[in-house]
């Protein structure tokens, strides 16, 4: 293949400095001149060069860290603020009495936790599609994906409503005490508005994250947290509304966030990403549901795992103390996991954007930076907890037995923080790359076939109590993290790049002409002036050529 001259028709021509294509870039795709030589397909000049030595590693690490923290910093702050809404409600409930704390904890962990897992998982499909489409320049599709996700999640909210309405008998059915079941069941009915706030919130968050519009979410979440703290104190303690006040403030805080974000989106601040409501939102719903369902199963299996820990603690002797102490530990774990969730959100955006932009090496290195960063943060947080284990329990409860048990659980909590701050980052890679279905199988095996049985054995059979249950279930998390590490280590990132491009192109939302242009743009090429743009080049010919290129890329 010779270089194109001015009077020769080009197969793929460039119209800008950024889109220059050389023979040595196309050669790995078409085959090297020397059959004995091997090279990897590098579809874009903007992908990072191979790491060669410690100096290169630290240079690229510093560069990637800036990009990661640009997304992760505000995302961590946003995650902490949003999680703190429920956690602060539990703190104020703990100053009412132990039954109120147990009721809020069980509703938050079991009823709302169940719905949170479903909604977060269903919304993660949007994270995959929006991230990849944005990275490949298909900005117009983001608003359609957002509306499509709203349709699916609002329908899901209606389906989940009976769980809130019949929470009391459901909690009794799974073995909770009558007192806790009655109080938590009443509180759950009051929290139905939060369920539909979840339906709106998760798609909006993924939509804005894909565009790196994180600061606005952080600002709104901070305002919501300040208002939530003040009104929780006012209604729960000062005015004596108790759990009614807790429900009113928590619902209002979530809907304040939703309304503020909608105002931002509808104001035109997202440019081409939001061009108004469209009937396209109702197209290809089944394909979206399939990806959403896979995401939901993957994340629900993780969320419900910790929900099961609270449930099993309720079957122990002195259930209220066990549930309260474990709920305090779960609160702290949740706060620390928000750090990894922020990095999770950032790495999902980075991986999906870079795969969509045909930068496989950058996607892989982003993961390395994210895992190292999350691990170091987790170690620091764990050390702080161990040092302050005599003091921090008093912030959550005034009951002596609860504080003693929390202190005893601190070493387990510190270990759990380190493991669980790395694991969500790896799950974020799975979401960004679209591996949800396989990870769901991994979660079932590691959590429910290994972790829970081991926890029940240690907790009940060997009479280790809540510590035994937690140690066993933590072992399941360790196993799952090891499997995810192995998956990432074995990943062919060039192939993942082609899989993601293939998935976006053939999802039914882009026209035949647009499909070819989309692929070329995603790898840094343009088709203006080439014979592929001529009317005589049929639709079927373009489809065949595009399919051949994609299949060749997957075989690399």
Coordinates of N, CA and C in Angstrom, one line a residue, residues 165 186 226 530 540:
X165 N -44.3 -0.8 50.9 CA -45.7 -0.8 51.5 C -45.8 -2.0 52.4
X186 N -43.0 1.0 59.3 CA -43.7 2.3 59.3 C -42.8 3.4 58.6
X226 N -25.9 20.4 53.9 CA -26.0 21.5 54.9 C -27.4 21.7 55.3
X530 N -13.3 10.6 0.3 CA -12.8 9.2 -0.1 C -13.9 8.6 -0.9
X540 N -24.7 -1.7 1.7 CA -24.2 -3.1 2.0 C -22.7 -3.2 2.0

